[in-house]
Short mmCIF file of C-alpha atoms and ligand atoms in Angstrom, two decimals:
data_model
loop_
_atom_site.label_atom_id
_atom_site.label_comp_id
_atom_site.label_asym_id
_atom_site.label_seq_id
_atom_site.Cartn_x
_atom_site.Cartn_y
_atom_site.Cartn_z
CA UNK A 1 0.00 0.04 -0.02
CA UNK A 2 1.31 3.34 -0.98
CA UNK A 3 1.42 6.55 1.04
CA UNK A 4 -1.03 8.41 -1.26
CA UNK A 5 -3.71 5.82 -0.34
CA UNK A 6 -3.13 6.75 3.31
CA UNK A 7 -3.49 10.43 2.40
CA UNK A 8 -6.71 9.89 0.47
CA UNK A 9 -8.20 7.85 3.25
CA UNK A 10 -7.37 10.36 5.90
CA UNK A 11 -8.61 13.16 3.75
CA UNK A 12 -11.97 11.57 3.19
CA UNK A 13 -12.58 11.32 6.95
CA UNK A 14 -11.73 14.97 7.25
CA UNK A 15 -13.94 15.92 4.35
CA UNK A 16 -16.90 14.02 5.84
CA UNK A 17 -16.38 15.91 9.15
CA UNK A 18 -15.85 19.30 7.47
CA UNK A 19 -19.61 19.84 7.13
CA UNK A 20 -20.06 19.56 10.91
CA UNK A 21 -19.98 22.40 13.39
CA UNK A 22 -17.86 21.86 16.50
CA UNK A 23 -21.18 21.19 18.38
CA UNK A 24 -22.35 18.62 15.84
CA UNK A 25 -19.00 16.88 16.20
CA UNK A 26 -19.05 16.72 19.99
CA UNK A 27 -22.47 15.43 21.16
CA UNK A 28 -23.11 11.67 21.68
CA UNK A 29 -26.65 10.45 21.03
CA UNK A 30 -26.39 7.05 22.72
CA UNK A 31 -23.65 4.75 24.10
CA UNK A 32 -23.56 2.75 20.82
CA UNK A 33 -22.79 5.80 18.73
CA UNK A 34 -19.71 8.02 19.07
CA UNK A 35 -19.31 11.71 18.33
CA UNK A 36 -17.58 12.61 15.11
CA UNK A 37 -14.72 14.30 17.11
CA UNK A 38 -14.09 10.98 18.88
CA UNK A 39 -13.93 9.13 15.59
CA UNK A 40 -11.41 11.69 14.32
CA UNK A 41 -9.26 11.22 17.37
CA UNK A 42 -9.52 7.44 17.75
CA UNK A 43 -8.54 6.64 14.18
CA UNK A 44 -5.50 8.87 14.66
CA UNK A 45 -4.69 7.21 17.94
CA UNK A 46 -4.79 3.88 16.08
CA UNK A 47 -2.03 4.90 13.74
CA UNK A 48 0.03 6.43 16.58
CA UNK A 49 -0.31 3.30 18.79
CA UNK A 50 0.01 0.44 16.30
CA UNK A 51 2.39 2.04 13.80
CA UNK A 52 4.30 5.11 14.93
CA UNK A 53 5.13 4.13 18.54
CA UNK A 54 6.51 0.59 17.69
CA UNK A 55 8.14 1.36 14.31
CA UNK A 56 9.28 5.02 14.29
CA UNK A 57 12.36 5.25 16.56
CA UNK A 58 12.07 8.16 19.00
CA UNK A 59 8.45 8.94 18.19
CA UNK A 60 6.88 11.09 20.90
CA UNK A 61 3.10 10.77 21.38
CA UNK A 62 1.17 14.01 20.56
CA UNK A 63 -0.53 14.29 23.91
CA UNK A 64 -0.16 12.12 27.08
CA UNK A 65 -3.97 12.06 27.80
CA UNK A 66 -5.15 11.09 24.26
CA UNK A 67 -4.52 7.34 24.72
CA UNK A 68 -6.94 7.40 27.57
CA UNK A 69 -9.51 9.40 25.61
CA UNK A 70 -9.24 7.59 22.28
CA UNK A 71 -8.52 3.92 23.12
CA UNK A 72 -11.75 2.18 22.19
CA UNK A 73 -11.68 -1.24 23.68
CA UNK A 74 -8.11 -2.58 23.92
CA UNK A 75 -7.77 -3.92 27.45
CA UNK A 76 -4.11 -4.76 26.77
CA UNK A 77 -3.40 -1.01 26.32
CA UNK A 78 -4.73 0.03 29.65
CA UNK A 79 -7.61 2.11 31.07
CA UNK A 80 -9.74 4.37 28.94
CA UNK A 81 -12.73 6.70 28.89
CA UNK A 82 -15.98 4.74 29.16
CA UNK A 83 -17.81 4.38 25.91
CA UNK A 84 -20.91 6.13 26.99
CA UNK A 85 -18.90 9.17 28.04
CA UNK A 86 -17.36 10.09 24.71
CA UNK A 87 -19.87 12.87 24.37
CA UNK A 88 -18.37 14.62 27.45
CA UNK A 89 -15.22 15.65 25.48
CA UNK A 90 -15.93 19.32 25.16
CA UNK A 91 -12.14 19.47 25.57
CA UNK A 92 -9.98 18.78 23.50
CA UNK A 93 -11.59 21.13 21.07
CA UNK A 94 -12.46 20.01 17.52
CA UNK A 95 -9.45 22.19 16.34
CA UNK A 96 -7.09 20.40 18.68
CA UNK A 97 -8.21 17.02 17.50
CA UNK A 98 -7.77 18.12 13.87
CA UNK A 99 -4.23 19.41 14.86
CA UNK A 100 -3.57 15.84 16.26
CA UNK A 101 -4.63 14.39 12.93
CA UNK A 102 -2.29 16.73 11.00
CA UNK A 103 0.63 15.94 13.30
CA UNK A 104 0.12 12.16 12.96
CA UNK A 105 -0.38 12.43 9.23
CA UNK A 106 2.90 14.20 8.96
CA UNK A 107 4.71 11.66 11.14
CA UNK A 108 3.17 8.82 9.14
CA UNK A 109 4.66 10.32 6.00
CA UNK A 110 8.16 10.35 7.50
CA UNK A 111 7.75 6.84 8.96
CA UNK A 112 6.02 5.29 5.96
CA UNK A 113 9.06 3.31 4.50
CA UNK A 114 9.64 1.79 7.97
CA UNK A 115 6.12 0.52 8.53
CA UNK A 116 4.86 -2.96 7.97
CA UNK A 117 2.48 -2.90 4.99
CA UNK A 118 0.01 -5.23 6.48
CA UNK A 119 -0.41 -2.99 9.64
CA UNK A 120 -0.66 0.10 7.45
CA UNK A 121 -3.46 -1.57 5.51
CA UNK A 122 -5.15 -2.55 8.74
CA UNK A 123 -4.97 1.05 9.86
CA UNK A 124 -6.62 2.18 6.56
CA UNK A 125 -9.32 -0.54 6.75
CA UNK A 126 -9.98 0.57 10.39
CA UNK A 127 -10.23 4.24 9.38
CA UNK A 128 -12.72 3.21 6.64
CA UNK A 129 -14.85 1.30 9.17
CA UNK A 130 -14.93 4.55 11.26
CA UNK A 131 -15.90 6.70 8.24
CA UNK A 132 -19.00 4.53 7.94
CA UNK A 133 -19.70 4.78 11.75
CA UNK A 134 -19.15 8.51 11.71
CA UNK A 135 -22.00 8.85 9.21
CA UNK A 136 -24.33 6.31 10.85
CA UNK A 137 -23.69 7.85 14.29
CA UNK A 138 -24.25 11.28 12.85
CA UNK A 139 -27.60 10.23 11.27
CA UNK A 140 -28.68 8.98 14.69
CA UNK A 141 -27.69 12.23 16.35
CA UNK A 142 -29.41 14.54 13.83
CA UNK A 143 -32.60 12.36 13.90
CA UNK A 144 -32.95 13.27 17.56
CA UNK A 145 -32.47 17.02 16.93
CA UNK A 146 -35.85 18.86 17.08
CA UNK A 147 -34.88 21.04 14.13
CA UNK A 148 -34.55 17.92 11.98
CA UNK A 149 -31.35 19.28 10.33
CA UNK A 150 -29.87 17.99 7.16
CA UNK A 151 -26.20 17.05 7.16
CA UNK A 152 -25.97 18.11 3.49
CA UNK A 153 -28.16 18.75 0.51
CA UNK A 154 -27.94 15.45 -1.27
CA UNK A 155 -28.97 14.09 -4.57
CA UNK A 156 -31.94 11.76 -4.48
CA UNK A 157 -30.93 8.41 -5.99
CA UNK A 158 -32.72 8.05 -9.30
CA UNK A 159 -33.67 5.09 -11.40
CA UNK A 160 -36.78 3.11 -12.12
CA UNK A 161 -38.22 1.14 -9.24
CA UNK A 162 -37.39 -2.56 -9.34
CA UNK A 163 -39.78 -5.18 -10.59
CA UNK A 164 -41.17 -8.09 -8.61
CA UNK A 165 -38.61 -10.08 -6.63
CA UNK A 166 -37.05 -13.03 -8.48
CA UNK A 167 -35.02 -15.93 -7.10
CA UNK A 168 -31.56 -17.02 -8.05
CA UNK A 169 -30.88 -20.73 -7.53
CA UNK A 170 -27.64 -22.18 -6.14
CA UNK A 171 -27.04 -25.97 -6.37
CA UNK A 172 -25.44 -26.17 -2.93
CA UNK A 173 -22.80 -28.88 -2.35
CA UNK A 174 -19.39 -28.42 -0.96
CA UNK A 175 -18.22 -24.83 -1.25
CA UNK A 176 -15.14 -23.04 0.05
CA UNK A 177 -15.78 -19.76 1.89
CA UNK A 178 -13.50 -17.24 3.66
CA UNK A 179 -10.49 -15.21 2.72
CA UNK A 180 -7.18 -16.66 1.47
CA UNK A 181 -4.51 -14.32 0.19
CA UNK A 182 -3.45 -12.35 -1.73
CA UNK A 183 -4.85 -9.00 -0.72
CA UNK A 184 -5.94 -7.58 2.63
CA UNK A 185 -8.67 -8.99 4.73
CA UNK A 186 -9.53 -8.74 8.43
CA UNK A 187 -8.40 -11.68 10.53
CA UNK A 188 -11.86 -13.12 11.09
CA UNK A 189 -12.50 -13.54 7.30
CA UNK A 190 -10.33 -16.64 7.40
CA UNK A 191 -9.20 -19.30 7.35
CA UNK A 192 -10.88 -20.34 4.09
CA UNK A 193 -12.69 -23.64 4.72
CA UNK A 194 -15.27 -25.99 3.22
CA UNK A 195 -19.00 -25.90 4.01
CA UNK A 196 -21.70 -28.22 2.88
CA UNK A 197 -24.86 -26.41 1.64
CA UNK A 198 -28.19 -27.76 0.60
CA UNK A 199 -29.56 -26.37 -2.61
CA UNK A 200 -31.05 -22.90 -1.92
CA UNK A 201 -32.30 -19.79 -3.65
CA UNK A 202 -31.61 -16.15 -2.75
CA UNK A 203 -33.57 -13.10 -3.76
CA UNK A 204 -32.12 -11.34 -6.82
CA UNK A 205 -32.27 -7.97 -4.84
CA UNK A 206 -32.87 -6.65 -1.41
CA UNK A 207 -36.37 -6.24 -0.07
CA UNK A 208 -37.91 -2.84 -0.67
CA UNK A 209 -39.67 -0.28 1.56
CA UNK A 210 -42.87 -1.08 -0.40
CA UNK A 211 -42.59 -4.76 0.49
CA UNK A 212 -41.79 -3.99 4.06
CA UNK A 213 -44.83 -1.61 4.16
CA UNK A 214 -47.07 -4.57 3.19
CA UNK A 215 -45.70 -6.34 6.32
CA UNK A 216 -46.56 -3.33 8.43
CA UNK A 217 -50.01 -2.89 6.96
CA UNK A 218 -50.67 -6.65 7.51
CA UNK A 219 -50.20 -6.05 11.23
CA UNK A 220 -46.60 -7.50 11.27
CA UNK A 221 -45.61 -5.53 14.32
CA UNK A 222 -48.74 -6.61 16.25
CA UNK A 223 -48.52 -10.33 15.53
CA UNK A 224 -46.20 -12.37 17.77
CA UNK A 225 -46.40 -15.25 15.36
CA UNK A 226 -43.66 -13.74 13.22
CA UNK A 227 -41.20 -12.87 15.95
CA UNK A 228 -38.44 -14.55 17.92
CA UNK A 229 -39.15 -14.20 21.65
CA UNK A 230 -36.36 -11.64 22.16
CA UNK A 231 -37.58 -9.75 19.10
CA UNK A 232 -41.21 -9.67 20.36
CA UNK A 233 -39.86 -8.38 23.66
CA UNK A 234 -38.09 -5.63 21.91
CA UNK A 235 -41.15 -4.70 19.80
CA UNK A 236 -43.19 -4.52 23.00
CA UNK A 237 -40.58 -2.74 25.18
CA UNK A 238 -39.37 -0.24 22.52
CA UNK A 239 -42.76 0.35 20.87
CA UNK A 240 -41.38 -0.52 17.39
CA UNK A 241 -43.94 -0.21 14.61
CA UNK A 242 -41.71 0.58 11.62
CA UNK A 243 -37.98 0.68 10.86
CA UNK A 244 -35.84 3.22 12.63
CA UNK A 245 -36.15 6.74 11.12
CA UNK A 246 -39.58 6.03 9.62
CA UNK A 247 -42.11 8.67 10.66
CA UNK A 248 -45.82 8.69 10.07
CA UNK A 249 -48.74 6.51 10.31
CA UNK A 250 -50.84 4.30 8.20
CA UNK A 251 -49.74 4.58 4.63
CA UNK A 252 -48.20 8.03 4.71
CA UNK A 253 -44.60 7.68 5.79
CA UNK A 254 -41.58 9.84 5.73
CA UNK A 255 -38.02 8.77 6.43
CA UNK A 256 -35.24 10.79 8.17
CA UNK A 257 -32.05 10.76 6.18
CA UNK A 258 -28.77 12.76 6.09
CA UNK A 259 -30.68 15.07 3.68
CA UNK A 260 -33.35 15.58 6.39
CA UNK A 261 -36.82 14.30 6.40
CA UNK A 262 -37.77 12.87 2.97
CA UNK A 263 -40.77 11.09 1.46
CA UNK A 264 -40.52 7.33 1.70
CA UNK A 265 -39.68 5.85 -1.63
CA UNK A 266 -41.26 2.38 -2.01
CA UNK A 267 -38.67 1.17 -4.53
CA UNK A 268 -35.66 1.83 -2.21
CA UNK A 269 -34.28 -1.08 -0.15
CA UNK A 270 -35.62 -1.18 3.32
CA UNK A 271 -32.91 -0.01 5.76
CA UNK A 272 -32.32 0.50 9.45
CA UNK A 273 -34.09 -2.74 10.64
CA UNK A 274 -32.86 -4.89 13.37
CA UNK A 275 -32.13 -8.61 12.96
CA UNK A 276 -35.37 -9.23 14.70
CA UNK A 277 -37.33 -7.26 12.15
CA UNK A 278 -35.48 -8.81 9.21
CA UNK A 279 -36.20 -12.32 10.56
CA UNK A 280 -39.87 -11.57 11.31
CA UNK A 281 -40.37 -10.05 7.87
CA UNK A 282 -38.75 -13.08 6.22
CA UNK A 283 -40.99 -15.44 8.14
CA UNK A 284 -44.06 -13.39 7.22
CA UNK A 285 -43.01 -13.50 3.62
CA UNK A 286 -42.78 -17.34 3.72
CA UNK A 287 -39.00 -17.20 3.41
CA UNK A 288 -35.93 -16.98 5.63
CA UNK A 289 -32.72 -15.09 5.80
CA UNK A 290 -29.61 -16.58 4.11
CA UNK A 291 -26.82 -18.06 6.27
CA UNK A 292 -23.52 -16.31 5.76
CA UNK A 293 -22.04 -19.23 3.89
CA UNK A 294 -25.08 -19.16 1.50
CA UNK A 295 -24.65 -15.46 1.08
CA UNK A 296 -20.98 -15.82 0.31
CA UNK A 297 -21.49 -18.80 -2.02
CA UNK A 298 -24.07 -16.77 -3.98
CA UNK A 299 -21.83 -13.66 -4.08
CA UNK A 300 -18.58 -15.47 -5.18
CA UNK A 301 -17.61 -14.05 -8.51
CA UNK A 302 -19.57 -10.80 -8.01
CA UNK A 303 -17.64 -7.55 -7.82
CA UNK A 304 -18.18 -4.93 -5.17
CA UNK A 305 -17.63 -2.22 -7.80
CA UNK A 306 -20.46 0.28 -7.88
CA UNK A 307 -22.50 1.32 -4.85
CA UNK A 308 -20.87 2.36 -1.62
CA UNK A 309 -20.21 5.70 -0.07
CA UNK A 310 -20.97 8.58 -2.38
CA UNK A 311 -20.85 11.80 -0.36
CA UNK A 312 -23.44 13.29 -2.75
CA UNK A 313 -26.03 10.51 -2.13
CA UNK A 314 -25.67 8.85 1.35
CA UNK A 315 -28.76 6.69 1.12
CA UNK A 316 -29.46 3.31 -0.42
CA UNK A 317 -30.27 3.30 -4.13
CA UNK A 318 -33.06 1.27 -5.75
CA UNK A 319 -32.19 -1.99 -7.58
CA UNK A 320 -33.31 -1.05 -10.98
CA UNK A 321 -34.75 -3.66 -13.37
CA UNK A 322 -33.30 -7.09 -14.02
CA UNK A 323 -33.23 -10.60 -12.60
CA UNK A 324 -29.53 -11.08 -11.94
CA UNK A 325 -28.10 -10.86 -8.39
CA UNK A 326 -28.17 -7.08 -7.55
CA UNK A 327 -27.50 -4.89 -4.51
CA UNK A 328 -25.06 -7.39 -3.05
CA UNK A 329 -22.57 -4.63 -2.19
CA UNK A 330 -22.81 -1.00 -1.17
CA UNK A 331 -26.56 -0.26 -0.63
CA UNK A 332 -27.63 -1.95 2.64
CA UNK A 333 -25.88 -4.53 4.81
CA UNK A 334 -27.72 -7.78 4.69
CA UNK A 335 -28.56 -9.51 7.93
CA UNK A 336 -27.65 -13.24 7.80
CA UNK A 337 -29.15 -16.05 9.91
CA UNK A 338 -25.57 -16.80 11.15
CA UNK A 339 -24.21 -15.99 14.61
CA UNK A 340 -20.81 -14.22 14.57
CA UNK A 341 -18.42 -17.00 15.47
CA UNK A 342 -14.82 -17.97 14.65
CA UNK A 343 -14.22 -19.92 11.45
CA UNK A 344 -12.61 -23.32 12.07
CA UNK A 345 -8.94 -22.78 12.74
CA UNK A 346 -9.22 -19.04 13.50
CA UNK A 347 -6.55 -17.65 15.71
CA UNK A 348 -6.44 -14.02 16.78
CA UNK A 349 -3.15 -12.18 16.44
CA UNK A 350 -0.65 -11.84 19.34
CA UNK A 351 -0.86 -8.76 21.40
CA UNK A 352 -3.42 -5.93 21.50
CA UNK A 353 -4.49 -6.36 17.86
CA UNK A 354 -5.76 -9.81 18.82
CA UNK A 355 -8.60 -7.86 20.41
CA UNK A 356 -9.73 -6.39 17.06
CA UNK A 357 -12.50 -8.90 16.29
CA UNK A 358 -12.08 -12.16 18.24
CA UNK A 359 -13.38 -11.03 21.56
CA UNK A 360 -16.70 -9.95 20.02
CA UNK A 361 -17.69 -13.34 18.89
CA UNK A 362 -20.77 -13.69 21.15
CA UNK A 363 -24.38 -12.49 20.98
CA UNK A 364 -23.99 -10.79 17.59
CA UNK A 365 -25.18 -11.74 14.02
CA UNK A 366 -23.24 -11.47 10.79
CA UNK A 367 -24.13 -9.01 8.10
CA UNK A 368 -22.79 -9.16 4.62
CA UNK A 369 -22.32 -6.92 1.68
CA UNK A 370 -21.82 -3.24 2.65
CA UNK A 371 -24.04 -0.12 2.62
CA UNK A 372 -24.33 3.23 1.01
CA UNK A 373 -22.14 4.52 3.88
CA UNK A 374 -19.38 1.91 3.35
CA UNK A 375 -16.30 3.43 1.64
CA UNK A 376 -15.77 2.30 -1.89
CA UNK A 377 -13.16 -0.47 -2.10
CA UNK A 378 -13.68 -1.41 1.56
CA UNK A 379 -15.87 -4.45 1.19
CA UNK A 380 -15.57 -7.80 -0.58
CA UNK A 381 -17.44 -11.17 -0.78
CA UNK A 382 -15.66 -12.54 2.27
CA UNK A 383 -16.26 -9.48 4.38
CA UNK A 384 -18.00 -10.11 7.76
CA UNK A 385 -19.74 -7.31 9.63
CA UNK A 386 -21.48 -7.97 12.90
CA UNK A 387 -23.96 -6.28 15.16
CA UNK A 388 -26.28 -7.37 18.05
CA UNK A 389 -29.64 -8.51 16.82
CA UNK A 390 -31.53 -5.46 18.23
CA UNK A 391 -29.25 -2.90 16.61
CA UNK A 392 -31.01 -0.60 14.13
CA UNK A 393 -28.92 2.50 13.66
CA UNK A 394 -26.62 0.77 11.12
CA UNK A 395 -27.69 0.70 7.48
CA UNK A 396 -28.88 -2.84 7.57
CA UNK A 397 -31.55 -4.38 5.34
CA UNK A 398 -32.95 -7.62 4.08
CA UNK A 399 -32.12 -10.08 1.34
CA UNK A 400 -34.41 -13.20 1.53
CA UNK A 401 -33.56 -16.84 0.91
CA UNK A 402 -35.41 -20.06 0.72
CA UNK A 403 -34.85 -23.77 0.17
CA UNK A 404 -34.82 -24.70 -3.42
FE1 LIG B 1 -11.93 1.51 16.13
#
């Protein structure tokens, strides 16, 4: 990986944050979401901690308190600010955090020839993950602001609405899934291994707002038959009656986006649903969610080109006509029926970076594909994302599957 790639990635984060006031960048809307200022600092701390300190002789950290403020979850690296308190960082100022970025960017430029390429790539992949989180966390924050502010004036995705859902058959059998070099992947994407799949079919596109609206109008949120017990408990406790960010009643719905409150478009993929909602919708539709191995087997040979983060759009685009597999990458993450677990033979790295993924392999479900907030070039067919089943603030949607 070349230094200009580092510069481009760092500049995109800064460009995404440049539209924010210092106040926008400081407030935390819930413990799951972090302020933009924290994302800006944390991604910088990552390069400082995992690249500059070990590999640049004589490197002096920018500020003695920043490791405490910007360490996310690395127990090996010592105590840190509690996750739910990241919104209390009225100091350092946004300007000081941006100065921290500039200093580390400059030091990275000097150190670049000394740095192990695989760790530099990990740092870039990490920064890209936080670009996505910066946007989804910001959407949550702005959605709670009584002024209903837009982050930016954005283009509405165009295109004809998709036709009826079609199925793409897969013969099943023994398939290899998971990453095996060359090219960068996160540790949990491997080792590559064999799975046995029964024949199955996957939907040619993601489920739409219009299809999900039928579930709502059919009383889907009032009928426990469709729901897992924990999902029904969440519906009851949280009062869910539509995806997160939908506003309205009956048939007249609006949706809050980074462009502010917009009319709901029935052809767009449904987004901001929990695993519980995706699973209930699938059961209501007489289908199910794909397992992650089915999803990956179906996606093998498909390219993630197209879709992904376009700072002028920032919402999922409709599938358009066709019956080939569409919207695999870069519109909405697709919940799978698979719990997030280690692949056979997985071994976390030695040291603090072993905490990157492995310790989160409990009580979460795998999502595949990538969303309209996922930086271009970040995702791939083996990519595994994971969130708890009740999480709704990520850009997660639904691709149906069924037995052939
Ligand atoms: Fe992180």
